[in-house]
């Protein structure tokens, strides 16, 4: 087995990513990035696995990885992705998304672009403002898609200061029955996600408008043996319980549904169509 080289860096490492090689290149990966978390000061760092041309006794590169450069990162690094050969995108527990630029001439990293309030529970400027961790990033030059614990999906362009689009406005678990989840979105949808174990055995296609439903399932057999479990349906690893019924609660697609709340059998939501929708029969 090939040798594994260890280097102790005095930081807890949350993410590691290889820098992609140029298209059509035959070279192997030589540079990778890391992000840290749960430290007094966190860093995004760039490393090289070669030692700049020195060879070992077998004619190969020495395996010890060397630090090329690093830069302080505010908050825990929740995700890390290379945008291209020179730029790295980092997601922060503070809700911030940062694009770092690598300068190979002097081996430094600098901030190239930053969205400080990409994810938040309450808007900036509000007395109750609170940030929400950004938990994931996908990059496809020139676009960056981020997701966070605020339930939002943001589409950014690296040359724009504001999001190009924001989707999934609020997400609420039912306060007394957490097998039921409710979401509203900028696209005018208001959905009820039912993961309870008593979902009936059937399948259907999803239809927009009205109280129509779709079923997501990884199995269509042996459902009669499914029994009630104390484990949350959202966390269950049993494929026999992996069924979710999705119901559209609004009769017609409308403008952005900005907020919702649910209590018992009652739900209320407000929209950009200057309308408020109320139902008292969620489970009927």
Short mmCIF file of C-alpha atoms in Angstrom, two decimals, residues 4 12 22 36 115 118 167 190 194 210 227 232 281:
data_model
loop_
_atom_site.label_atom_id
_atom_site.label_comp_id
_atom_site.label_asym_id
_atom_site.label_seq_id
_atom_site.Cartn_x
_atom_site.Cartn_y
_atom_site.Cartn_z
CA UNK A 4 0.25 8.07 3.84
CA UNK A 12 -9.36 21.33 13.26
CA UNK A 22 -6.59 22.26 -16.43
CA UNK A 36 -10.81 25.01 9.51
CA UNK A 115 -21.56 38.45 0.29
CA UNK A 118 -25.98 35.68 2.09
CA UNK A 167 -35.59 30.58 -3.61
CA UNK A 190 -46.70 26.44 -0.50
CA UNK A 194 -45.57 14.48 5.04
CA UNK A 210 -55.13 22.45 -5.46
CA UNK A 227 -44.12 -0.17 12.07
CA UNK A 232 -37.75 10.75 13.39
CA UNK A 281 -58.07 21.89 8.07
#
